mmCIF file of C-alpha atoms in Angstrom:
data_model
loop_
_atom_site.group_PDB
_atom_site.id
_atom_site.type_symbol
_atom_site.label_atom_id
_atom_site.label_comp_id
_atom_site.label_asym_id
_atom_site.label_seq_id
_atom_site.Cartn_x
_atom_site.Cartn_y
_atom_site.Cartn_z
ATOM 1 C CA UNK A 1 37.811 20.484 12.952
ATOM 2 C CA UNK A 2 39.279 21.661 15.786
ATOM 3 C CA UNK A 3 41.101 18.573 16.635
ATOM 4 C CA UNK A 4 42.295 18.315 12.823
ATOM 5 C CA UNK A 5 43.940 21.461 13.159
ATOM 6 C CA UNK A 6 45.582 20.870 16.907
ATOM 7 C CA UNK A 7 46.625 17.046 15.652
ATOM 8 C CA UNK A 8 48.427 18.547 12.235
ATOM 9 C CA UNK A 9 49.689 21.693 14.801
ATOM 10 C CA UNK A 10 51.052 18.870 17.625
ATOM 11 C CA UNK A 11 51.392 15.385 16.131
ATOM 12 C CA UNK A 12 52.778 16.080 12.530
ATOM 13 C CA UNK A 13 55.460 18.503 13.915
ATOM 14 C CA UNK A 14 58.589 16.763 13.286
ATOM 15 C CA UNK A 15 60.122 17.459 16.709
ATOM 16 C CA UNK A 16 56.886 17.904 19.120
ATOM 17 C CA UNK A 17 55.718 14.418 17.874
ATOM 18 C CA UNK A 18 58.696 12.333 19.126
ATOM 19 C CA UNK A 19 59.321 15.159 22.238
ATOM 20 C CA UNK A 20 55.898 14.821 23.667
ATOM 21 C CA UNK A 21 55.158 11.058 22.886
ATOM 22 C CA UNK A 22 58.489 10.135 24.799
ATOM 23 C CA UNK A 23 57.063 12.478 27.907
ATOM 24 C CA UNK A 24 53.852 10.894 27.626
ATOM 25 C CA UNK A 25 55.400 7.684 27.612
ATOM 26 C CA UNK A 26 57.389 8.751 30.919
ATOM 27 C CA UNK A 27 53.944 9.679 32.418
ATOM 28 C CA UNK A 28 52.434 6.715 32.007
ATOM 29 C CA UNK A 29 49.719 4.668 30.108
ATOM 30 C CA UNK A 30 47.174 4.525 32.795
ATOM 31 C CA UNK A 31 46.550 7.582 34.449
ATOM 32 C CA UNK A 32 43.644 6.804 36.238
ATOM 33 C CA UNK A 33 42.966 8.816 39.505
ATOM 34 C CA UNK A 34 45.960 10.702 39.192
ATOM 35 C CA UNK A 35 46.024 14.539 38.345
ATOM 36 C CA UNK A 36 47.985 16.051 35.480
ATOM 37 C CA UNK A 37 49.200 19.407 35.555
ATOM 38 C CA UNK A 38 50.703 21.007 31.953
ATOM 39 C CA UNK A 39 52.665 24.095 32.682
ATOM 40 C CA UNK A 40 52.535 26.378 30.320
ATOM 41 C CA UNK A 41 50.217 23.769 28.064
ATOM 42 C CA UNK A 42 49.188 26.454 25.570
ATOM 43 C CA UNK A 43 45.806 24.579 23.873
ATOM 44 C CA UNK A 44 46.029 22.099 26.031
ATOM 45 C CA UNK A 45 45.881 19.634 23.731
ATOM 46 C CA UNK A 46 48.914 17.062 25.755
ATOM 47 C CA UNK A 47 47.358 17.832 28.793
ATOM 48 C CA UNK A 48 44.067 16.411 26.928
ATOM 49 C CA UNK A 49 46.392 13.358 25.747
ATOM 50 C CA UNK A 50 46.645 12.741 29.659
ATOM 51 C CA UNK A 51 43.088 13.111 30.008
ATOM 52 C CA UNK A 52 42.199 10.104 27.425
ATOM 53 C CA UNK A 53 43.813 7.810 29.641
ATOM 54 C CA UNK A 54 42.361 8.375 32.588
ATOM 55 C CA UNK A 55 43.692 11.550 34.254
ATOM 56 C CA UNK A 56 42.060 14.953 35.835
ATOM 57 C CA UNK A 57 44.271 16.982 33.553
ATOM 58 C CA UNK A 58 44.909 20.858 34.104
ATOM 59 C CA UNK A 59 46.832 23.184 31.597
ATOM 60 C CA UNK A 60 48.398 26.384 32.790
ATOM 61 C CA UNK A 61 48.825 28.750 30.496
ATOM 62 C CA UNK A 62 48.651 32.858 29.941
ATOM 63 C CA UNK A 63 47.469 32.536 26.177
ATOM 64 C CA UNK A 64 44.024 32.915 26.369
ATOM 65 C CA UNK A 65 43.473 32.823 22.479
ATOM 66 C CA UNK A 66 44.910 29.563 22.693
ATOM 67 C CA UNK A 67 42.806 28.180 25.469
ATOM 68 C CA UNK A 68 39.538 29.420 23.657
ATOM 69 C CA UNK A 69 40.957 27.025 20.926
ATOM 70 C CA UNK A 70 41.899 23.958 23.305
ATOM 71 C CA UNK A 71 37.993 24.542 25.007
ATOM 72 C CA UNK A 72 36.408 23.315 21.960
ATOM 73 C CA UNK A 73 38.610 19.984 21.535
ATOM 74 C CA UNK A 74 37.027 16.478 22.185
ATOM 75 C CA UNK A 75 39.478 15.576 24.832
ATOM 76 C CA UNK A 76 40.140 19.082 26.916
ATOM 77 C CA UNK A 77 41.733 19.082 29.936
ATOM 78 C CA UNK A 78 40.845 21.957 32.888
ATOM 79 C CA UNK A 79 42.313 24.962 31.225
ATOM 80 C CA UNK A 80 43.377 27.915 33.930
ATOM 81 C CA UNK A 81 44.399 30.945 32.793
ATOM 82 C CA UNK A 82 47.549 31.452 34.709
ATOM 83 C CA UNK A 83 51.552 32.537 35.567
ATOM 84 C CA UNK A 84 54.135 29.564 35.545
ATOM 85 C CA UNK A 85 55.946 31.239 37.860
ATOM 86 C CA UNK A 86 52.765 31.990 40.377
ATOM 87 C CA UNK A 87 50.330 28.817 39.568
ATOM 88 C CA UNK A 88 47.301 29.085 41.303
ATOM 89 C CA UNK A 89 47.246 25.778 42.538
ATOM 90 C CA UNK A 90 47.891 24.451 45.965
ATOM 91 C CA UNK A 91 50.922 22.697 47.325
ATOM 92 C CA UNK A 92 51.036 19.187 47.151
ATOM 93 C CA UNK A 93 48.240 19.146 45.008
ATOM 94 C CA UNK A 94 49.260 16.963 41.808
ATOM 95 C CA UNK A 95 50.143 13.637 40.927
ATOM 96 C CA UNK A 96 52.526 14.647 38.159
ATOM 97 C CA UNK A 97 53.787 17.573 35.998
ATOM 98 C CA UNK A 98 54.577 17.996 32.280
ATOM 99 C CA UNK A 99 56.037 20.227 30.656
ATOM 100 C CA UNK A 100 57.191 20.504 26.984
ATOM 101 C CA UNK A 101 59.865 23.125 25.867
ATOM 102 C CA UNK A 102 58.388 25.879 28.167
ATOM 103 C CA UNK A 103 61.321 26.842 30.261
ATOM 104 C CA UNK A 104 63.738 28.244 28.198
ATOM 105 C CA UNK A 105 61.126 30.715 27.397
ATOM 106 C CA UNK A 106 60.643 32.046 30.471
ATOM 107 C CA UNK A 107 62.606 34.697 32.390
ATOM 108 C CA UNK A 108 63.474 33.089 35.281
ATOM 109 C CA UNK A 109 63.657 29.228 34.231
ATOM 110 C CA UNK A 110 64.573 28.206 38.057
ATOM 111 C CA UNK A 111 61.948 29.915 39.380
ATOM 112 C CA UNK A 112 59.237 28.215 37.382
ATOM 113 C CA UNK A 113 60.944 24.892 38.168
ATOM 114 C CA UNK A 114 60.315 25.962 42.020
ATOM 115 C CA UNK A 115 56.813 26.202 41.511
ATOM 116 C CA UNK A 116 56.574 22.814 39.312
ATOM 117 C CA UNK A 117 58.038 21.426 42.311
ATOM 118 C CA UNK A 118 55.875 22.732 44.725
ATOM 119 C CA UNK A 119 52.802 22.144 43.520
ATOM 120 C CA UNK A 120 54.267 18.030 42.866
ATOM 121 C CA UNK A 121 52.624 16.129 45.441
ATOM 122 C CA UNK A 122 55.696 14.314 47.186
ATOM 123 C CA UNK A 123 56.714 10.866 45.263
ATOM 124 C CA UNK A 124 55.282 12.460 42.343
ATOM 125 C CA UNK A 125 56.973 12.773 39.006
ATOM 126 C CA UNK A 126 57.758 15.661 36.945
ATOM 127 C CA UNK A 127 58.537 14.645 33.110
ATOM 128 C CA UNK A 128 59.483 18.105 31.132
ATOM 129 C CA UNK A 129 61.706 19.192 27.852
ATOM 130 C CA UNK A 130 63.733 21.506 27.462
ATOM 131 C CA UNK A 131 66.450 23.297 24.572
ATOM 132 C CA UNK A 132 69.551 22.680 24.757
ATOM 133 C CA UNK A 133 71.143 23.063 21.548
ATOM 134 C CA UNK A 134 74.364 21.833 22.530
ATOM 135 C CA UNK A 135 76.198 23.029 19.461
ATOM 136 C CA UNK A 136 74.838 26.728 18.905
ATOM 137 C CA UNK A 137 78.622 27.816 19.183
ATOM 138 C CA UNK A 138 78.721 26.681 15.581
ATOM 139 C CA UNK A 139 75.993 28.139 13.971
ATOM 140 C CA UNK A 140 75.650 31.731 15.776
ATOM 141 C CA UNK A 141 73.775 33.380 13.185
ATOM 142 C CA UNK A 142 71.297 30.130 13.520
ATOM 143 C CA UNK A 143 71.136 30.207 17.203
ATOM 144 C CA UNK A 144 70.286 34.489 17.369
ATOM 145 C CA UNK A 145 67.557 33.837 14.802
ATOM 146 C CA UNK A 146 66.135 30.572 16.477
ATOM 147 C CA UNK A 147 65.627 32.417 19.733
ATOM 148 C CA UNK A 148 64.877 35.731 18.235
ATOM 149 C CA UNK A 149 62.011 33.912 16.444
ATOM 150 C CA UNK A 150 60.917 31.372 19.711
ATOM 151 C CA UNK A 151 61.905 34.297 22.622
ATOM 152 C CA UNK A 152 64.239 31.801 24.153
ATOM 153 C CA UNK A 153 66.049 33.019 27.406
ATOM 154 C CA UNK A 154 68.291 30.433 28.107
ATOM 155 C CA UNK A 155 69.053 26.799 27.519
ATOM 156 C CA UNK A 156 69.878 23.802 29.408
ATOM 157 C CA UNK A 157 71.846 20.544 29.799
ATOM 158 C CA UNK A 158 70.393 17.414 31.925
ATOM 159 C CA UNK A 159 73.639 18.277 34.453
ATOM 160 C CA UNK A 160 72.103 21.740 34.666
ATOM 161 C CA UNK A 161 68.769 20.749 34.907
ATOM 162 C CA UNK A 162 69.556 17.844 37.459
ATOM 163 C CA UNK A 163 71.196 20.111 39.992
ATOM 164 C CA UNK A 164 68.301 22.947 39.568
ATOM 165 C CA UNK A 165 65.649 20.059 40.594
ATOM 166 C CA UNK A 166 68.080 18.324 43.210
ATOM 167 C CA UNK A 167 68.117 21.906 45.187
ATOM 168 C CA UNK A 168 64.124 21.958 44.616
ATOM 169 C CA UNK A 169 64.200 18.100 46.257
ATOM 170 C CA UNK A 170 63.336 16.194 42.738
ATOM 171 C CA UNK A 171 65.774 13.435 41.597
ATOM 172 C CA UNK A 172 66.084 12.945 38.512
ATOM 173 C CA UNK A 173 65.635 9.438 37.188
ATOM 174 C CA UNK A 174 66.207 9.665 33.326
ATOM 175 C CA UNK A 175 67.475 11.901 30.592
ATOM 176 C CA UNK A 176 67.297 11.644 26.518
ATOM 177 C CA UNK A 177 68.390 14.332 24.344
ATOM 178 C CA UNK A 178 67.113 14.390 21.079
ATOM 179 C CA UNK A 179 68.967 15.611 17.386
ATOM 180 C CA UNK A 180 71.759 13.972 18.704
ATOM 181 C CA UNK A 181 74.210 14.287 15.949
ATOM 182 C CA UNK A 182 75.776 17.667 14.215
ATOM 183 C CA UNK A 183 73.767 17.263 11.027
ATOM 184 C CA UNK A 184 70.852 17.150 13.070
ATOM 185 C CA UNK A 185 71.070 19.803 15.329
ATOM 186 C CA UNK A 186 72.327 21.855 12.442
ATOM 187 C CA UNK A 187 69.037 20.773 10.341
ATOM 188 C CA UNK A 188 66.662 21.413 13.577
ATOM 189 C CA UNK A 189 68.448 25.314 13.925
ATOM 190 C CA UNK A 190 67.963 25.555 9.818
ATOM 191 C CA UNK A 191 64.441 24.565 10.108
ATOM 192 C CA UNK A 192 63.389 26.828 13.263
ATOM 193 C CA UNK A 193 65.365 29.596 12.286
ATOM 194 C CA UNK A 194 63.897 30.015 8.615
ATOM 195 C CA UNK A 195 60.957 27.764 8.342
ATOM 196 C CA UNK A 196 58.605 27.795 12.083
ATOM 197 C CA UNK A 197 56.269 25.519 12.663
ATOM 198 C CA UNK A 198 55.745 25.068 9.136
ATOM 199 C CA UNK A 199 59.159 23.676 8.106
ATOM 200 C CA UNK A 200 58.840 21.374 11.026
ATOM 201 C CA UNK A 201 55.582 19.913 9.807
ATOM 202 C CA UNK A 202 56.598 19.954 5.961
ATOM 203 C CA UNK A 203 60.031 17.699 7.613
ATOM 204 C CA UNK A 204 57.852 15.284 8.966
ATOM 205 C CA UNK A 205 59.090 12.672 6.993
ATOM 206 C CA UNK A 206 62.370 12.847 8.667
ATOM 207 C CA UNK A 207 61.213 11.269 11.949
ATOM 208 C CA UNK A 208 62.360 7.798 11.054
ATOM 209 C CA UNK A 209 66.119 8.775 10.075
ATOM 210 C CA UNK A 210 66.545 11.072 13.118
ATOM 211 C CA UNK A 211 65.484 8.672 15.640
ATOM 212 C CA UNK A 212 67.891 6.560 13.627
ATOM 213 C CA UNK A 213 70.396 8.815 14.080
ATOM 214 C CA UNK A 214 69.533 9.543 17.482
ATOM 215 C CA UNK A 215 70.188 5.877 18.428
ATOM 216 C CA UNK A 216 73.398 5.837 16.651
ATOM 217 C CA UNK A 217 74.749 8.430 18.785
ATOM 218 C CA UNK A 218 75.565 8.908 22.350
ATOM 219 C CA UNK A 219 73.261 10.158 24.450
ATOM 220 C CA UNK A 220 75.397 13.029 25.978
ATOM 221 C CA UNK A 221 74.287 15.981 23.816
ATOM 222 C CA UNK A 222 71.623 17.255 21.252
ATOM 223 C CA UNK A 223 69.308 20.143 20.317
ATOM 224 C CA UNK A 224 66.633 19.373 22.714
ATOM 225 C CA UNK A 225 66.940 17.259 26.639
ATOM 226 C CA UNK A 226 64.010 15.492 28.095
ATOM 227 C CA UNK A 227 63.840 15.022 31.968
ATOM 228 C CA UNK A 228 61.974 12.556 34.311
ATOM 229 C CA UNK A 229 62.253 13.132 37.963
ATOM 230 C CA UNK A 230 61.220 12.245 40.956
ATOM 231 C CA UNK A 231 59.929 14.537 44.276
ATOM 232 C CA UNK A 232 61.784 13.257 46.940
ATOM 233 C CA UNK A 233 59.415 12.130 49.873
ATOM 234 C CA UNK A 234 59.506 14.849 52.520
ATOM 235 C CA UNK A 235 59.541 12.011 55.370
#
């Protein structure tokens, strides 16, 4: 049961589905010997995703309710109860980092990406997401509820997000927003605004025409920005 409710909670989410899978993608499909670090992985259950092909995956993550959850799924990663922005994890110590949408929650984004970085073993990747919402300007009202409801502190572009992890020594090697187009972006602000996690999961069914839309439209702007980099080699 408990993998039921974390696959309906993670996979059926109409955003989180194509968001993570993309990320995942990004990581790789064999894992094997290489360790997997989820910052601010909540259940764990991505970090888990890593695990089933091969990884030592960690999670990071303050919500301990959630980890109690993410202990009892089949593929559970190491879960650590712990600060983004004060990991307790050596330098140098993993292969690669994910994270999915965690930033903008926190209160200082930059810092956290400091410590993704130093904990990145060099030559390793980080793959992360982020919100953007390139269009909030339209739809205030939207935007004030959407982070009211989610605690968002800030949001990012990849040209923001490229010259945060340049400073930190990462280069970035990709980019791909997602909800490209106004209609949307406007639908994704409707649906977090009003509906949560539930309208997201009941507009499930929408997958297909947004990543049609998505690949209609240029890839300079959307609702959410996904990020793979590279830690520069220190030599």
């Amino acid at each position: 049961m408990p993998d039921v409710v974390a696959f309906a909670g993670h996979q059926v989410h109409v955003c989180r589905y194509r968001e993570a899978n993309t990320l995942l993608r990004w990581l790789g499909a064999d894992l094997r010997g290489q360790t997997v670090l989820d910052v601010a992985g909540g259940d764990g259950y991505w970090a888990g995703q890593a695990r089933r092909r091969g990884a030592k995956a960690v999670s990071v993550d303050l919500a301990r309710s959630k980890m109690l959850r993410g202990a009892r799924l089949r593929h559970a990663p190491e879960l650590v109860e712990g600060d983004a922005l004060r990991m307790p994890l050596r330098a140098a110590s993993v292969d690669k980092v994910l994270s999915i949408c965690a930033i903008e929650h926190f209160d200082d984004g930059p810092a956290a990406l400091a410590e993704m970085a130093r904990v990145l073993k060099p030559g390793g990747e980080l793959v992360m997401s982020a919100d953007c919402l390139s269009r909030r300007d339209r739809w205030p009202h939207l935007f004030a509820a959407h982070s009211r409801r989610y605690h968002v502190k800030r949001t990012y572009t990849h040209e923001s997000l490229t010259g945060l992890l340049d400073s930190l020594g990462l280069e970035v090697l990709a980019h791909r927003y997602q909800f490209r187009g106004p209609l949307a972006e406007r639908t994704y602000l409707s649906v977090s605004a009003r509906g949560g996690r539930v309208g997201f999961n009941a507009a499930a069914p929408l997958v297909p025409l947004i990543a049609l839309g998505d690949a209609r439209s240029p890839n300079t702007r959307g609702s959410i920005v996904l990020i793979r980099a590279r830690k520069r080699d220190s030599g």
